[in-house]
Amino acid sequence: MVSDVRVRQLRPEEGLLAAALHVQSLRAAGRTAPPGHLDRFASAWGRQRATLPTWVAEHDGTHAGVVMVQLPAPLPADLLGPQWARVVLLYAVPSGPVERATHALLQTATRWLRSDEGVAVAAGTPGLELVEGIRVPAATLDSLGARVEEPRRVRLPAGR
């Protein structure tokens, strides 16, 4: 049950909150943010937020997690085929309700894609794809109806 976790979309003026939660996710992964990261991240997020919808989970008056979605290029699906939105940041605060926050964040993002606002900016997007490295408990994936597929990832270096 996720009723004790509240999820809301970040407002334009909350770039520093997005940045702070990103720094928390880096620390949880054993990494450190470089000097100036908060301001640079907040500024970049502010410029790109129309294509990076972001939601924060709250529990007992504190931040419990964040999900950031990168929307695909706004081209009609019949030109390129369906383009999935990509979850580029998913973090649940370890001291909070991790599974409930993760479920609530992903459920909110998937529902948003079918909302009037989501359809207006991401029409034809079939759903969310998790970028490499994002881990979600199997029970959460099952409850959200996820399909787990083995990716064949081919990366070509720039400038060759």
PDB file of C-alpha atoms in Angstrom:
ATOM      1  CA  MET A   1       0.000   0.000   0.000  1.00  0.00           C
ATOM      2  CA  VAL A   2       1.402   3.407  -0.925  1.00  0.00           C
ATOM      3  CA  SER A   3      -1.155   5.661   0.743  1.00  0.00           C
ATOM      4  CA  ASP A   4       1.333   6.988   3.320  1.00  0.00           C
ATOM      5  CA  VAL A   5       3.678   8.173   0.549  1.00  0.00           C
ATOM      6  CA  ARG A   6       2.691  11.357  -1.236  1.00  0.00           C
ATOM      7  CA  VAL A   7       4.132  12.130  -4.689  1.00  0.00           C
ATOM      8  CA  ARG A   8       4.107  15.517  -6.348  1.00  0.00           C
ATOM      9  CA  GLN A   9       5.710  16.974  -9.452  1.00  0.00           C
ATOM     10  CA  LEU A  10       8.536  19.411  -8.860  1.00  0.00           C
ATOM     11  CA  ARG A  11       7.760  23.049  -9.590  1.00  0.00           C
ATOM     12  CA  PRO A  12      10.025  25.214 -11.781  1.00  0.00           C
ATOM     13  CA  GLU A  13      11.587  26.906  -8.751  1.00  0.00           C
ATOM     14  CA  GLU A  14      12.609  23.580  -7.164  1.00  0.00           C
ATOM     15  CA  GLY A  15      15.745  22.943  -9.181  1.00  0.00           C
ATOM     16  CA  LEU A  16      17.888  22.949  -6.045  1.00  0.00           C
ATOM     17  CA  LEU A  17      15.687  20.237  -4.540  1.00  0.00           C
ATOM     18  CA  ALA A  18      16.155  18.119  -7.670  1.00  0.00           C
ATOM     19  CA  ALA A  19      19.896  18.720  -7.396  1.00  0.00           C
ATOM     20  CA  ALA A  20      20.028  17.892  -3.678  1.00  0.00           C
ATOM     21  CA  LEU A  21      18.186  14.611  -4.215  1.00  0.00           C
ATOM     22  CA  HIS A  22      20.564  13.798  -7.068  1.00  0.00           C
ATOM     23  CA  VAL A  23      23.524  14.397  -4.743  1.00  0.00           C
ATOM     24  CA  GLN A  24      21.909  12.092  -2.155  1.00  0.00           C
ATOM     25  CA  SER A  25      21.583   9.400  -4.818  1.00  0.00           C
ATOM     26  CA  LEU A  26      25.255   9.810  -5.740  1.00  0.00           C
ATOM     27  CA  ARG A  27      26.306   9.488  -2.096  1.00  0.00           C
ATOM     28  CA  ALA A  28      24.139   6.393  -1.645  1.00  0.00           C
ATOM     29  CA  ALA A  29      25.999   4.874  -4.612  1.00  0.00           C
ATOM     30  CA  GLY A  30      29.359   5.677  -3.001  1.00  0.00           C
ATOM     31  CA  ARG A  31      30.132   8.588  -5.311  1.00  0.00           C
ATOM     32  CA  THR A  32      30.721  12.256  -4.614  1.00  0.00           C
ATOM     33  CA  ALA A  33      29.472  15.279  -6.463  1.00  0.00           C
ATOM     34  CA  PRO A  34      32.091  17.697  -7.782  1.00  0.00           C
ATOM     35  CA  PRO A  35      32.276  21.253  -6.424  1.00  0.00           C
ATOM     36  CA  GLY A  36      29.493  23.442  -7.787  1.00  0.00           C
ATOM     37  CA  HIS A  37      27.358  20.438  -8.722  1.00  0.00           C
ATOM     38  CA  LEU A  38      24.225  21.643  -6.924  1.00  0.00           C
ATOM     39  CA  ASP A  39      24.074  24.960  -8.763  1.00  0.00           C
ATOM     40  CA  ARG A  40      25.059  23.480 -12.134  1.00  0.00           C
ATOM     41  CA  PHE A  41      22.519  20.666 -11.838  1.00  0.00           C
ATOM     42  CA  ALA A  42      19.736  23.019 -10.720  1.00  0.00           C
ATOM     43  CA  SER A  43      20.458  25.403 -13.584  1.00  0.00           C
ATOM     44  CA  ALA A  44      20.610  22.639 -16.201  1.00  0.00           C
ATOM     45  CA  TRP A  45      17.430  21.039 -14.854  1.00  0.00           C
ATOM     46  CA  GLY A  46      15.672  24.408 -14.979  1.00  0.00           C
ATOM     47  CA  ARG A  47      16.575  24.862 -18.647  1.00  0.00           C
ATOM     48  CA  GLN A  48      15.537  21.323 -19.591  1.00  0.00           C
ATOM     49  CA  ARG A  49      12.672  20.656 -17.196  1.00  0.00           C
ATOM     50  CA  ALA A  50      10.040  20.570 -19.959  1.00  0.00           C
ATOM     51  CA  THR A  51      11.694  17.364 -21.193  1.00  0.00           C
ATOM     52  CA  LEU A  52      12.713  16.133 -17.717  1.00  0.00           C
ATOM     53  CA  PRO A  53       9.527  15.875 -15.650  1.00  0.00           C
ATOM     54  CA  THR A  54      10.521  15.097 -12.086  1.00  0.00           C
ATOM     55  CA  TRP A  55       8.530  13.951  -9.074  1.00  0.00           C
ATOM     56  CA  VAL A  56       9.415  13.823  -5.405  1.00  0.00           C
ATOM     57  CA  ALA A  57       8.014  11.352  -2.883  1.00  0.00           C
ATOM     58  CA  GLU A  58       7.276  12.614   0.612  1.00  0.00           C
ATOM     59  CA  HIS A  59       6.701  10.582   3.754  1.00  0.00           C
ATOM     60  CA  ASP A  60       6.091  11.932   7.262  1.00  0.00           C
ATOM     61  CA  GLY A  61       6.995  15.449   6.109  1.00  0.00           C
ATOM     62  CA  THR A  62      10.375  14.514   4.619  1.00  0.00           C
ATOM     63  CA  HIS A  63      11.622  13.740   1.135  1.00  0.00           C
ATOM     64  CA  ALA A  64      11.523   9.999   0.542  1.00  0.00           C
ATOM     65  CA  GLY A  65      12.696   9.799  -3.066  1.00  0.00           C
ATOM     66  CA  VAL A  66      12.754  11.194  -6.574  1.00  0.00           C
ATOM     67  CA  VAL A  67      12.147  10.047 -10.139  1.00  0.00           C
ATOM     68  CA  MET A  68      13.277  11.979 -13.212  1.00  0.00           C
ATOM     69  CA  VAL A  69      12.013  11.025 -16.657  1.00  0.00           C
ATOM     70  CA  GLN A  70      13.643  12.030 -19.943  1.00  0.00           C
ATOM     71  CA  LEU A  71      11.002  12.431 -22.629  1.00  0.00           C
ATOM     72  CA  PRO A  72      11.731  11.312 -26.193  1.00  0.00           C
ATOM     73  CA  ALA A  73      12.017  13.697 -29.120  1.00  0.00           C
ATOM     74  CA  PRO A  74       8.546  14.987 -30.016  1.00  0.00           C
ATOM     75  CA  LEU A  75       8.220  13.216 -33.358  1.00  0.00           C
ATOM     76  CA  PRO A  76       5.084  11.336 -34.419  1.00  0.00           C
ATOM     77  CA  ALA A  77       5.300   7.617 -33.633  1.00  0.00           C
ATOM     78  CA  ASP A  78       4.657   6.731 -37.275  1.00  0.00           C
ATOM     79  CA  LEU A  79       7.957   8.376 -38.250  1.00  0.00           C
ATOM     80  CA  LEU A  80      10.307   6.547 -35.875  1.00  0.00           C
ATOM     81  CA  GLY A  81       8.098   4.031 -34.166  1.00  0.00           C
ATOM     82  CA  PRO A  82       7.176   4.253 -30.498  1.00  0.00           C
ATOM     83  CA  GLN A  83       9.770   6.056 -28.397  1.00  0.00           C
ATOM     84  CA  TRP A  84       9.915   5.172 -24.725  1.00  0.00           C
ATOM     85  CA  ALA A  85      10.406   7.781 -22.017  1.00  0.00           C
ATOM     86  CA  ARG A  86      13.511   6.949 -19.981  1.00  0.00           C
ATOM     87  CA  VAL A  87      13.826   6.925 -16.208  1.00  0.00           C
ATOM     88  CA  VAL A  88      17.217   8.596 -15.793  1.00  0.00           C
ATOM     89  CA  LEU A  89      17.087   9.049 -12.011  1.00  0.00           C
ATOM     90  CA  LEU A  90      15.265   6.931  -9.454  1.00  0.00           C
ATOM     91  CA  TYR A  91      16.254   7.214  -5.835  1.00  0.00           C
ATOM     92  CA  ALA A  92      14.509   6.292  -2.607  1.00  0.00           C
ATOM     93  CA  VAL A  93      15.987   7.535   0.668  1.00  0.00           C
ATOM     94  CA  PRO A  94      17.345   4.427   2.462  1.00  0.00           C
ATOM     95  CA  SER A  95      15.932   5.478   5.851  1.00  0.00           C
ATOM     96  CA  GLY A  96      12.418   5.818   4.415  1.00  0.00           C
ATOM     97  CA  PRO A  97       9.831   3.460   2.970  1.00  0.00           C
ATOM     98  CA  VAL A  98      12.025   2.447   0.016  1.00  0.00           C
ATOM     99  CA  GLU A  99       9.694   0.022  -1.769  1.00  0.00           C
ATOM    100  CA  ARG A 100       6.555   2.111  -1.207  1.00  0.00           C
ATOM    101  CA  ALA A 101       8.289   5.291  -2.368  1.00  0.00           C
ATOM    102  CA  THR A 102       9.736   3.549  -5.435  1.00  0.00           C
ATOM    103  CA  HIS A 103       6.336   2.108  -6.350  1.00  0.00           C
ATOM    104  CA  ALA A 104       4.545   5.423  -5.846  1.00  0.00           C
ATOM    105  CA  LEU A 105       7.111   7.348  -7.903  1.00  0.00           C
ATOM    106  CA  LEU A 106       7.043   4.949 -10.856  1.00  0.00           C
ATOM    107  CA  GLN A 107       3.263   4.611 -10.738  1.00  0.00           C
ATOM    108  CA  THR A 108       2.867   8.390 -10.755  1.00  0.00           C
ATOM    109  CA  ALA A 109       5.240   8.793 -13.699  1.00  0.00           C
ATOM    110  CA  THR A 110       3.504   6.082 -15.756  1.00  0.00           C
ATOM    111  CA  ARG A 111       0.076   7.532 -15.024  1.00  0.00           C
ATOM    112  CA  TRP A 112       1.318  11.003 -15.949  1.00  0.00           C
ATOM    113  CA  LEU A 113       2.232   9.730 -19.426  1.00  0.00           C
ATOM    114  CA  ARG A 114      -1.484   9.011 -19.983  1.00  0.00           C
ATOM    115  CA  SER A 115      -2.720  12.246 -18.385  1.00  0.00           C
ATOM    116  CA  ASP A 116      -3.717  15.253 -20.474  1.00  0.00           C
ATOM    117  CA  GLU A 117      -0.438  16.977 -19.579  1.00  0.00           C
ATOM    118  CA  GLY A 118       1.664  13.921 -20.388  1.00  0.00           C
ATOM    119  CA  VAL A 119      -0.092  13.229 -23.680  1.00  0.00           C
ATOM    120  CA  ALA A 120       0.407  16.861 -24.681  1.00  0.00           C
ATOM    121  CA  VAL A 121       4.197  16.540 -24.466  1.00  0.00           C
ATOM    122  CA  ALA A 122       4.781  12.815 -24.952  1.00  0.00           C
ATOM    123  CA  ALA A 123       2.012  11.583 -27.250  1.00  0.00           C
ATOM    124  CA  GLY A 124       2.648   8.068 -28.500  1.00  0.00           C
ATOM    125  CA  THR A 125       5.090   7.190 -25.732  1.00  0.00           C
ATOM    126  CA  PRO A 126       4.250   3.597 -24.750  1.00  0.00           C
ATOM    127  CA  GLY A 127       5.700   3.860 -21.251  1.00  0.00           C
ATOM    128  CA  LEU A 128       8.880   4.075 -19.220  1.00  0.00           C
ATOM    129  CA  GLU A 129      12.219   2.394 -19.793  1.00  0.00           C
ATOM    130  CA  LEU A 130      14.751   2.235 -16.963  1.00  0.00           C
ATOM    131  CA  VAL A 131      18.255   3.271 -17.962  1.00  0.00           C
ATOM    132  CA  GLU A 132      21.087   0.905 -17.199  1.00  0.00           C
ATOM    133  CA  GLY A 133      22.013   0.842 -13.529  1.00  0.00           C
ATOM    134  CA  ILE A 134      18.600   1.689 -12.083  1.00  0.00           C
ATOM    135  CA  ARG A 135      17.473  -1.088  -9.774  1.00  0.00           C
ATOM    136  CA  VAL A 136      13.866  -1.701  -8.757  1.00  0.00           C
ATOM    137  CA  PRO A 137      12.650  -4.497  -6.475  1.00  0.00           C
ATOM    138  CA  ALA A 138      11.103  -7.372  -8.443  1.00  0.00           C
ATOM    139  CA  ALA A 139       7.850  -7.119  -6.476  1.00  0.00           C
ATOM    140  CA  THR A 140       7.511  -3.471  -7.500  1.00  0.00           C
ATOM    141  CA  LEU A 141       8.175  -4.284 -11.147  1.00  0.00           C
ATOM    142  CA  ASP A 142       5.594  -7.078 -11.008  1.00  0.00           C
ATOM    143  CA  SER A 143       2.955  -4.868  -9.404  1.00  0.00           C
ATOM    144  CA  LEU A 144       3.452  -2.245 -12.130  1.00  0.00           C
ATOM    145  CA  GLY A 145       3.218  -4.793 -14.947  1.00  0.00           C
ATOM    146  CA  ALA A 146       6.809  -4.315 -16.111  1.00  0.00           C
ATOM    147  CA  ARG A 147       8.409  -6.430 -18.833  1.00  0.00           C
ATOM    148  CA  VAL A 148      12.048  -7.205 -18.201  1.00  0.00           C
ATOM    149  CA  GLU A 149      13.964  -7.811 -21.419  1.00  0.00           C
ATOM    150  CA  GLU A 150      17.618  -8.536 -22.023  1.00  0.00           C
ATOM    151  CA  PRO A 151      18.995  -5.452 -23.706  1.00  0.00           C
ATOM    152  CA  ARG A 152      21.402  -5.523 -26.576  1.00  0.00           C
ATOM    153  CA  ARG A 153      23.132  -2.244 -26.103  1.00  0.00           C
ATOM    154  CA  VAL A 154      25.454  -1.042 -28.846  1.00  0.00           C
ATOM    155  CA  ARG A 155      27.345   2.191 -28.274  1.00  0.00           C
ATOM    156  CA  LEU A 156      29.337   3.972 -30.951  1.00  0.00           C
ATOM    157  CA  PRO A 157      31.970   6.485 -29.854  1.00  0.00           C
ATOM    158  CA  ALA A 158      31.716  10.015 -31.200  1.00  0.00           C
ATOM    159  CA  GLY A 159      34.204  11.241 -33.777  1.00  0.00           C
ATOM    160  CA  ARG A 160      35.420   8.024 -35.371  1.00  0.00           C
TER     161      ARG A 160
END
